[in-house]
């Protein structure tokens, strides 16, 4: 490499690989976004456009999986014209996305055993962070906060940019009474993805518990705005052949999200009314 590789988001656990230009090793670990950035830094203007396009699509897959949108990730792969065989095992990757979609649906339905069974079907190492994040959610549903924290910590050790793991870890902290820690996790999620509606909503709830009403209302309004944008994206994806009724961010059906946000907003309004603020 002709020059040192500058820091890129999420490279902390993989700094040596990034600096060494080991984009293939990053690919094998499922750090597709880092692999794509490292590839471009290594190859520069000489980059093969076919490989560059495939890596960019894989980076989109990784981003979609972080927000529990495996269906959108599968659509991204379906649109990819060329799949260079030397990059990844494409068939296994698609199979793993189907597994994640099945497991996520089971988690949403609170079918813990079905979710765990589905996750045993993962073929590659590419989605270990997502597996830990889903197992953490299952631990939350089981009421096991410490186990949930361990899974979310494991997910973040593998993928520091996993926005759902940050948000869900914040939820565990909030439930345990660590409001400051929860706010820190939500803010970190939003530094990574400043349009993640779930993090804004939960941040609003945490601010309310601290008595910071102005910040709470502002966060909830952002949650509402970005949720609406997400639902619009999901509707467009449905028209293009995606899964109707599934939000692009977070995989949550639109009407459920709106009920969720409306309930939080109603709680804030009630609180303000009790204080005589509105």
PDB file of N, CA and C in Angstrom, residues 101-146:
ATOM      1  N   UNK A 101     -34.270 -13.898   7.925  1.00  0.00           N
ATOM      2  CA  UNK A 101     -35.638 -13.426   7.737  1.00  0.00           C
ATOM      3  C   UNK A 101     -36.611 -14.288   8.533  1.00  0.00           C
ATOM      4  N   UNK A 102     -36.411 -15.590   8.501  1.00  0.00           N
ATOM      5  CA  UNK A 102     -37.259 -16.515   9.253  1.00  0.00           C
ATOM      6  C   UNK A 102     -37.105 -16.298  10.759  1.00  0.00           C
ATOM      7  N   UNK A 103     -35.846 -16.176  11.205  1.00  0.00           N
ATOM      8  CA  UNK A 103     -35.587 -15.985  12.634  1.00  0.00           C
ATOM      9  C   UNK A 103     -36.159 -14.663  13.126  1.00  0.00           C
ATOM     10  N   UNK A 104     -36.007 -13.610  12.335  1.00  0.00           N
ATOM     11  CA  UNK A 104     -36.531 -12.302  12.736  1.00  0.00           C
ATOM     12  C   UNK A 104     -38.050 -12.324  12.862  1.00  0.00           C
ATOM     13  N   UNK A 105     -38.701 -12.996  11.915  1.00  0.00           N
ATOM     14  CA  UNK A 105     -40.161 -13.107  11.983  1.00  0.00           C
ATOM     15  C   UNK A 105     -40.580 -13.866  13.231  1.00  0.00           C
ATOM     16  N   UNK A 106     -39.835 -14.912  13.579  1.00  0.00           N
ATOM     17  CA  UNK A 106     -40.152 -15.683  14.781  1.00  0.00           C
ATOM     18  C   UNK A 106     -39.949 -14.838  16.040  1.00  0.00           C
ATOM     19  N   UNK A 107     -38.895 -14.015  16.049  1.00  0.00           N
ATOM     20  CA  UNK A 107     -38.670 -13.125  17.191  1.00  0.00           C
ATOM     21  C   UNK A 107     -39.832 -12.147  17.330  1.00  0.00           C
ATOM     22  N   UNK A 108     -40.261 -11.571  16.204  1.00  0.00           N
ATOM     23  CA  UNK A 108     -41.378 -10.625  16.237  1.00  0.00           C
ATOM     24  C   UNK A 108     -42.652 -11.277  16.771  1.00  0.00           C
ATOM     25  N   UNK A 109     -42.808 -12.571  16.503  1.00  0.00           N
ATOM     26  CA  UNK A 109     -43.991 -13.305  16.968  1.00  0.00           C
ATOM     27  C   UNK A 109     -43.769 -13.910  18.357  1.00  0.00           C
ATOM     28  N   UNK A 110     -42.621 -13.604  18.962  1.00  0.00           N
ATOM     29  CA  UNK A 110     -42.247 -14.120  20.283  1.00  0.00           C
ATOM     30  C   UNK A 110     -42.211 -15.656  20.301  1.00  0.00           C
ATOM     31  N   UNK A 111     -41.804 -16.227  19.192  1.00  0.00           N
ATOM     32  CA  UNK A 111     -41.656 -17.676  19.095  1.00  0.00           C
ATOM     33  C   UNK A 111     -40.175 -18.003  19.277  1.00  0.00           C
ATOM     34  N   UNK A 112     -39.756 -18.033  20.538  1.00  0.00           N
ATOM     35  CA  UNK A 112     -38.336 -18.120  20.857  1.00  0.00           C
ATOM     36  C   UNK A 112     -37.675 -19.386  20.329  1.00  0.00           C
ATOM     37  N   UNK A 113     -38.310 -20.508  20.539  1.00  0.00           N
ATOM     38  CA  UNK A 113     -37.692 -21.767  20.110  1.00  0.00           C
ATOM     39  C   UNK A 113     -37.555 -21.827  18.597  1.00  0.00           C
ATOM     40  N   UNK A 114     -38.571 -21.344  17.890  1.00  0.00           N
ATOM     41  CA  UNK A 114     -38.499 -21.344  16.427  1.00  0.00           C
ATOM     42  C   UNK A 114     -37.367 -20.443  15.954  1.00  0.00           C
ATOM     43  N   UNK A 115     -37.181 -19.304  16.621  1.00  0.00           N
ATOM     44  CA  UNK A 115     -36.107 -18.385  16.247  1.00  0.00           C
ATOM     45  C   UNK A 115     -34.745 -19.019  16.480  1.00  0.00           C
ATOM     46  N   UNK A 116     -34.576 -19.620  17.649  1.00  0.00           N
ATOM     47  CA  UNK A 116     -33.287 -20.251  17.957  1.00  0.00           C
ATOM     48  C   UNK A 116     -32.988 -21.402  16.989  1.00  0.00           C
ATOM     49  N   UNK A 117     -34.004 -22.164  16.677  1.00  0.00           N
ATOM     50  CA  UNK A 117     -33.812 -23.278  15.741  1.00  0.00           C
ATOM     51  C   UNK A 117     -33.416 -22.764  14.366  1.00  0.00           C
ATOM     52  N   UNK A 118     -34.072 -21.689  13.932  1.00  0.00           N
ATOM     53  CA  UNK A 118     -33.737 -21.120  12.627  1.00  0.00           C
ATOM     54  C   UNK A 118     -32.283 -20.658  12.590  1.00  0.00           C
ATOM     55  N   UNK A 119     -31.816 -20.037  13.664  1.00  0.00           N
ATOM     56  CA  UNK A 119     -30.464 -19.499  13.688  1.00  0.00           C
ATOM     57  C   UNK A 119     -29.394 -20.582  13.608  1.00  0.00           C
ATOM     58  N   UNK A 120     -29.732 -21.790  13.985  1.00  0.00           N
ATOM     59  CA  UNK A 120     -28.759 -22.882  13.860  1.00  0.00           C
ATOM     60  C   UNK A 120     -28.481 -23.217  12.402  1.00  0.00           C
ATOM     61  N   UNK A 121     -29.316 -22.709  11.493  1.00  0.00           N
ATOM     62  CA  UNK A 121     -29.146 -23.004  10.076  1.00  0.00           C
ATOM     63  C   UNK A 121     -28.198 -22.071   9.349  1.00  0.00           C
ATOM     64  N   UNK A 122     -27.601 -21.102  10.048  1.00  0.00           N
ATOM     65  CA  UNK A 122     -26.658 -20.195   9.392  1.00  0.00           C
ATOM     66  C   UNK A 122     -25.438 -20.968   8.887  1.00  0.00           C
ATOM     67  N   UNK A 123     -25.073 -20.736   7.641  1.00  0.00           N
ATOM     68  CA  UNK A 123     -23.990 -21.491   7.015  1.00  0.00           C
ATOM     69  C   UNK A 123     -22.636 -20.802   7.122  1.00  0.00           C
ATOM     70  N   UNK A 124     -22.624 -19.475   7.137  1.00  0.00           N
ATOM     71  CA  UNK A 124     -21.370 -18.728   7.075  1.00  0.00           C
ATOM     72  C   UNK A 124     -21.122 -17.980   8.385  1.00  0.00           C
ATOM     73  N   UNK A 125     -19.960 -17.332   8.450  1.00  0.00           N
ATOM     74  CA  UNK A 125     -19.608 -16.497   9.602  1.00  0.00           C
ATOM     75  C   UNK A 125     -20.018 -15.045   9.384  1.00  0.00           C
ATOM     76  N   UNK A 126     -20.669 -14.761   8.266  1.00  0.00           N
ATOM     77  CA  UNK A 126     -20.913 -13.379   7.874  1.00  0.00           C
ATOM     78  C   UNK A 126     -21.885 -12.636   8.788  1.00  0.00           C
ATOM     79  N   UNK A 127     -22.793 -13.345   9.419  1.00  0.00           N
ATOM     80  CA  UNK A 127     -23.843 -12.669  10.184  1.00  0.00           C
ATOM     81  C   UNK A 127     -23.814 -13.047  11.663  1.00  0.00           C
ATOM     82  N   UNK A 128     -22.612 -13.230  12.197  1.00  0.00           N
ATOM     83  CA  UNK A 128     -22.486 -13.573  13.614  1.00  0.00           C
ATOM     84  C   UNK A 128     -23.000 -12.445  14.499  1.00  0.00           C
ATOM     85  N   UNK A 129     -22.731 -11.198  14.126  1.00  0.00           N
ATOM     86  CA  UNK A 129     -23.195 -10.076  14.937  1.00  0.00           C
ATOM     87  C   UNK A 129     -24.721 -10.031  14.977  1.00  0.00           C
ATOM     88  N   UNK A 130     -25.350 -10.281  13.833  1.00  0.00           N
ATOM     89  CA  UNK A 130     -26.816 -10.279  13.801  1.00  0.00           C
ATOM     90  C   UNK A 130     -27.370 -11.437  14.619  1.00  0.00           C
ATOM     91  N   UNK A 131     -26.707 -12.571  14.562  1.00  0.00           N
ATOM     92  CA  UNK A 131     -27.142 -13.706  15.381  1.00  0.00           C
ATOM     93  C   UNK A 131     -27.119 -13.330  16.859  1.00  0.00           C
ATOM     94  N   UNK A 132     -26.044 -12.688  17.310  1.00  0.00           N
ATOM     95  CA  UNK A 132     -25.948 -12.279  18.711  1.00  0.00           C
ATOM     96  C   UNK A 132     -27.026 -11.255  19.054  1.00  0.00           C
ATOM     97  N   UNK A 133     -27.296 -10.341  18.135  1.00  0.00           N
ATOM     98  CA  UNK A 133     -28.318  -9.327  18.393  1.00  0.00           C
ATOM     99  C   UNK A 133     -29.698  -9.964  18.549  1.00  0.00           C
ATOM    100  N   UNK A 134     -30.005 -10.942  17.707  1.00  0.00           N
ATOM    101  CA  UNK A 134     -31.301 -11.611  17.813  1.00  0.00           C
ATOM    102  C   UNK A 134     -31.392 -12.443  19.095  1.00  0.00           C
ATOM    103  N   UNK A 135     -30.300 -13.102  19.448  1.00  0.00           N
ATOM    104  CA  UNK A 135     -30.292 -13.870  20.695  1.00  0.00           C
ATOM    105  C   UNK A 135     -30.445 -12.937  21.895  1.00  0.00           C
ATOM    106  N   UNK A 136     -29.890 -11.742  21.798  1.00  0.00           N
ATOM    107  CA  UNK A 136     -30.074 -10.766  22.859  1.00  0.00           C
ATOM    108  C   UNK A 136     -31.519 -10.358  23.002  1.00  0.00           C
ATOM    109  N   UNK A 137     -32.201 -10.173  21.879  1.00  0.00           N
ATOM    110  CA  UNK A 137     -33.620  -9.830  21.917  1.00  0.00           C
ATOM    111  C   UNK A 137     -34.432 -10.960  22.539  1.00  0.00           C
ATOM    112  N   UNK A 138     -34.081 -12.193  22.209  1.00  0.00           N
ATOM    113  CA  UNK A 138     -34.773 -13.334  22.802  1.00  0.00           C
ATOM    114  C   UNK A 138     -34.552 -13.372  24.314  1.00  0.00           C
ATOM    115  N   UNK A 139     -33.343 -13.038  24.754  1.00  0.00           N
ATOM    116  CA  UNK A 139     -33.076 -12.995  26.196  1.00  0.00           C
ATOM    117  C   UNK A 139     -33.907 -11.917  26.877  1.00  0.00           C
ATOM    118  N   UNK A 140     -34.099 -10.793  26.203  1.00  0.00           N
ATOM    119  CA  UNK A 140     -34.966  -9.739  26.740  1.00  0.00           C
ATOM    120  C   UNK A 140     -36.384 -10.268  26.910  1.00  0.00           C
ATOM    121  N   UNK A 141     -36.876 -10.965  25.896  1.00  0.00           N
ATOM    122  CA  UNK A 141     -38.226 -11.519  25.968  1.00  0.00           C
ATOM    123  C   UNK A 141     -38.344 -12.538  27.104  1.00  0.00           C
ATOM    124  N   UNK A 142     -37.234 -13.211  27.409  1.00  0.00           N
ATOM    125  CA  UNK A 142     -37.225 -14.174  28.513  1.00  0.00           C
ATOM    126  C   UNK A 142     -37.053 -13.490  29.868  1.00  0.00           C
ATOM    127  N   UNK A 143     -36.863 -12.163  29.862  1.00  0.00           N
ATOM    128  CA  UNK A 143     -36.669 -11.444  31.108  1.00  0.00           C
ATOM    129  C   UNK A 143     -35.289 -11.618  31.710  1.00  0.00           C
ATOM    130  N   UNK A 144     -34.297 -11.981  30.879  1.00  0.00           N
ATOM    131  CA  UNK A 144     -32.941 -12.219  31.363  1.00  0.00           C
ATOM    132  C   UNK A 144     -32.029 -11.085  30.884  1.00  0.00           C
ATOM    133  N   UNK A 145     -32.044  -9.998  31.655  1.00  0.00           N
ATOM    134  CA  UNK A 145     -31.314  -8.804  31.265  1.00  0.00           C
ATOM    135  C   UNK A 145     -29.815  -8.999  31.148  1.00  0.00           C
ATOM    136  N   UNK A 146     -29.204  -9.716  32.083  1.00  0.00           N
ATOM    137  CA  UNK A 146     -27.755  -9.919  32.031  1.00  0.00           C
ATOM    138  C   UNK A 146     -27.346 -10.726  30.807  1.00  0.00           C
TER     139      UNK A 146
END
